[in-house]
Amino acid sequence: MVRRTAAIVAAILLVVEAVGLVIVNVALGKIADAQSMSLAGLDPDVMSTSSFVLAGVVFLYLGACALILLLSAIRGRSHGRFARILLISAAVLHAVLGALTVGMVGWPAFVFMMVMFGLLVLSLMGYEKQPAGPEDAPPAPAGGDGAPQAA
């Protein structure tokens, strides 16, 4: 129950984070476009367009992670291979960004990133493999007459 709740909370926070990052990237793109800013001779239109594209990519990436977490919480099953790789990359991203935000943004941003990192790791480690049932057991070896051998 705790693991499902952690996955749902992580999914909600990822959507909030995705929307926040889209707002920041769109604002930066509009500012770069309006001010005709250039960085090391780059075209201002390229900078603003790349900021808009980054906003879309970040939204799709974090939205996919949130959808995977939500689906696994609803189904109550472990993640598949692709989902696990995507969530591991999101956890590593949050750990690295958490280390970078301490100096640039401050401790509240670091705490948010570490909470997200913890929730992602908990959702990855939360579901155990189901124990093998009788239908998964190999058949008993047959004797010379075709009947199973007694132990």
C-alpha positions as a Markdown table, in Angstrom:
| # | Residue | x | y | z |
|---|---|---|---|---|
| 1 | Met | 0.0 | 0.0 | 0.0 |
| 2 | Val | 2.8 | 2.4 | 0.9 |
| 3 | Arg | 4.6 | 1.6 | -2.4 |
| 4 | Arg | 1.4 | 2.3 | -4.4 |
| 5 | Thr | 0.9 | 5.6 | -2.6 |
| 6 | Ala | 4.6 | 6.5 | -3.2 |
| 7 | Ala | 4.2 | 5.8 | -6.9 |
| 8 | Ile | 1.0 | 7.9 | -7.1 |
| 9 | Val | 2.6 | 10.8 | -5.2 |
| 10 | Ala | 5.7 | 10.6 | -7.5 |
| 11 | Ala | 3.5 | 10.6 | -10.6 |
| 12 | Ile | 1.6 | 13.7 | -9.4 |
| 13 | Leu | 4.9 | 15.5 | -8.4 |
| 14 | Leu | 6.4 | 14.6 | -11.8 |
| 15 | Val | 3.5 | 16.2 | -13.6 |
| 16 | Val | 3.8 | 19.3 | -11.5 |
| 17 | Glu | 7.5 | 19.4 | -12.1 |
| 18 | Ala | 6.9 | 19.0 | -15.9 |
| 19 | Val | 4.4 | 21.9 | -16.0 |
| 20 | Gly | 6.8 | 24.1 | -14.0 |
| 21 | Leu | 9.7 | 23.3 | -16.3 |
| 22 | Val | 7.6 | 24.0 | -19.4 |
| 23 | Ile | 6.6 | 27.4 | -17.9 |
| 24 | Val | 10.2 | 28.3 | -17.2 |
| 25 | Asn | 11.5 | 27.2 | -20.7 |
| 26 | Val | 8.7 | 29.0 | -22.5 |
| 27 | Ala | 9.4 | 32.2 | -20.5 |
| 28 | Leu | 13.1 | 31.9 | -21.3 |
| 29 | Gly | 12.3 | 31.4 | -24.9 |
| 30 | Lys | 10.0 | 34.4 | -25.1 |
| 31 | Ile | 12.6 | 36.6 | -23.2 |
| 32 | Ala | 15.4 | 35.5 | -25.6 |
| 33 | Asp | 13.1 | 36.3 | -28.6 |
| 34 | Ala | 11.9 | 39.6 | -27.3 |
| 35 | Gln | 15.3 | 40.9 | -26.3 |
| 36 | Ser | 17.1 | 39.5 | -29.3 |
| 37 | Met | 19.7 | 38.0 | -26.9 |
| 38 | Ser | 22.6 | 36.2 | -28.3 |
| 39 | Leu | 25.0 | 33.8 | -26.6 |
| 40 | Ala | 28.5 | 33.5 | -28.2 |
| 41 | Gly | 27.1 | 34.6 | -31.6 |
| 42 | Leu | 24.2 | 32.2 | -31.8 |
| 43 | Asp | 21.1 | 33.3 | -33.6 |
| 44 | Pro | 18.4 | 34.6 | -31.2 |
| 45 | Asp | 15.7 | 32.8 | -33.1 |
| 46 | Val | 17.6 | 29.5 | -32.7 |
| 47 | Met | 17.9 | 30.0 | -29.0 |
| 48 | Ser | 14.2 | 30.8 | -28.5 |
| 49 | Thr | 13.1 | 27.9 | -30.7 |
| 50 | Ser | 15.4 | 25.5 | -28.9 |
| 51 | Ser | 14.0 | 26.6 | -25.6 |
| 52 | Phe | 10.5 | 25.8 | -26.9 |
| 53 | Val | 11.6 | 22.4 | -28.2 |
| 54 | Leu | 13.3 | 21.6 | -24.8 |
| 55 | Ala | 10.0 | 22.5 | -23.0 |
| 56 | Gly | 8.2 | 19.9 | -25.1 |
| 57 | Val | 10.8 | 17.3 | -24.7 |
| 58 | Val | 11.0 | 17.7 | -20.9 |
| 59 | Phe | 7.2 | 17.6 | -20.7 |
| 60 | Leu | 7.0 | 14.4 | -22.7 |
| 61 | Tyr | 9.9 | 12.7 | -20.8 |
| 62 | Leu | 8.5 | 13.6 | -17.3 |
| 63 | Gly | 4.9 | 12.9 | -18.4 |
| 64 | Ala | 5.9 | 9.4 | -19.7 |
| 65 | Cys | 7.6 | 8.7 | -16.3 |
| 66 | Ala | 4.5 | 9.9 | -14.5 |
| 67 | Leu | 2.3 | 7.7 | -16.7 |
| 68 | Ile | 4.5 | 4.6 | -16.1 |
| 69 | Leu | 4.4 | 5.2 | -12.3 |
| 70 | Leu | 0.6 | 5.7 | -12.4 |
| 71 | Leu | 0.0 | 2.6 | -14.5 |
| 72 | Ser | 2.2 | 0.4 | -12.3 |
| 73 | Ala | 0.5 | 1.7 | -9.1 |
| 74 | Ile | -3.0 | 0.9 | -10.6 |
| 75 | Arg | -2.0 | -2.5 | -11.8 |
| 76 | Gly | 0.1 | -3.3 | -8.7 |
| 77 | Arg | 2.8 | -4.9 | -10.8 |
| 78 | Ser | 6.5 | -4.4 | -11.4 |
| 79 | His | 7.8 | -2.2 | -14.2 |
| 80 | Gly | 8.8 | -3.7 | -17.5 |
| 81 | Arg | 12.3 | -3.4 | -18.9 |
| 82 | Phe | 11.8 | -0.1 | -20.9 |
| 83 | Ala | 9.8 | 1.5 | -18.0 |
| 84 | Arg | 12.6 | 0.5 | -15.5 |
| 85 | Ile | 15.3 | 2.1 | -17.8 |
| 86 | Leu | 13.2 | 5.3 | -18.1 |
| 87 | Leu | 12.6 | 5.5 | -14.4 |
| 88 | Ile | 16.3 | 4.8 | -13.6 |
| 89 | Ser | 17.3 | 7.6 | -15.9 |
| 90 | Ala | 14.8 | 9.9 | -14.2 |
| 91 | Ala | 16.1 | 9.0 | -10.8 |
| 92 | Val | 19.7 | 9.7 | -11.9 |
| 93 | Leu | 18.6 | 13.0 | -13.5 |
| 94 | His | 17.0 | 14.1 | -10.2 |
| 95 | Ala | 20.1 | 13.1 | -8.2 |
| 96 | Val | 22.4 | 15.0 | -10.4 |
| 97 | Leu | 20.1 | 18.0 | -10.6 |
| 98 | Gly | 19.7 | 17.9 | -6.8 |
| 99 | Ala | 23.5 | 18.2 | -6.4 |
| 100 | Leu | 23.6 | 21.1 | -8.8 |
| 101 | Thr | 20.7 | 23.0 | -7.4 |
| 102 | Val | 22.2 | 23.4 | -3.9 |
| 103 | Gly | 24.6 | 26.1 | -5.1 |
| 104 | Met | 22.5 | 27.7 | -7.8 |
| 105 | Val | 18.9 | 27.6 | -6.4 |
| 106 | Gly | 19.1 | 26.7 | -2.7 |
| 107 | Trp | 18.2 | 24.1 | -0.2 |
| 108 | Pro | 14.4 | 23.9 | -0.9 |
| 109 | Ala | 15.1 | 22.9 | -4.5 |
| 110 | Phe | 17.6 | 20.3 | -3.3 |
| 111 | Val | 15.1 | 18.9 | -0.9 |
| 112 | Phe | 12.5 | 18.6 | -3.6 |
| 113 | Met | 14.9 | 16.9 | -5.9 |
| 114 | Met | 15.9 | 14.4 | -3.2 |
| 115 | Val | 12.3 | 13.7 | -2.4 |
| 116 | Met | 11.7 | 13.0 | -6.1 |
| 117 | Phe | 14.8 | 10.8 | -6.2 |
| 118 | Gly | 13.6 | 8.9 | -3.1 |
| 119 | Leu | 10.1 | 8.3 | -4.5 |
| 120 | Leu | 11.5 | 7.1 | -7.8 |
| 121 | Val | 13.9 | 4.7 | -6.2 |
| 122 | Leu | 11.1 | 3.5 | -3.9 |
| 123 | Ser | 8.9 | 2.9 | -6.8 |
| 124 | Leu | 11.6 | 0.9 | -8.6 |
| 125 | Met | 12.5 | -1.2 | -5.6 |
| 126 | Gly | 8.9 | -1.5 | -4.3 |
| 127 | Tyr | 7.5 | -4.5 | -6.2 |
| 128 | Glu | 9.0 | -7.9 | -5.6 |
| 129 | Lys | 8.9 | -10.7 | -8.1 |
| 130 | Gln | 5.9 | -13.0 | -7.4 |
| 131 | Pro | 6.9 | -16.4 | -5.9 |
| 132 | Ala | 6.6 | -19.4 | -8.2 |
| 133 | Gly | 3.3 | -21.2 | -7.9 |
| 134 | Pro | 2.6 | -24.9 | -8.6 |
| 135 | Glu | 1.9 | -24.0 | -12.3 |
| 136 | Asp | 5.4 | -22.7 | -12.6 |
| 137 | Ala | 7.0 | -25.8 | -11.2 |
| 138 | Pro | 8.7 | -28.2 | -13.6 |
| 139 | Pro | 6.8 | -31.5 | -14.2 |
| 140 | Ala | 7.9 | -34.5 | -12.2 |
| 141 | Pro | 10.1 | -36.9 | -14.1 |
| 142 | Ala | 8.2 | -39.9 | -15.5 |
| 143 | Gly | 9.1 | -43.5 | -14.6 |
| 144 | Gly | 9.5 | -46.3 | -17.1 |
| 145 | Asp | 5.7 | -46.8 | -17.3 |
| 146 | Gly | 4.9 | -43.1 | -17.8 |
| 147 | Ala | 3.6 | -42.5 | -14.3 |
| 148 | Pro | 5.3 | -39.8 | -12.2 |
| 149 | Gln | 7.8 | -41.1 | -9.7 |
| 150 | Ala | 7.1 | -40.8 | -6.0 |
| 151 | Ala | 9.6 | -39.0 | -3.8 |
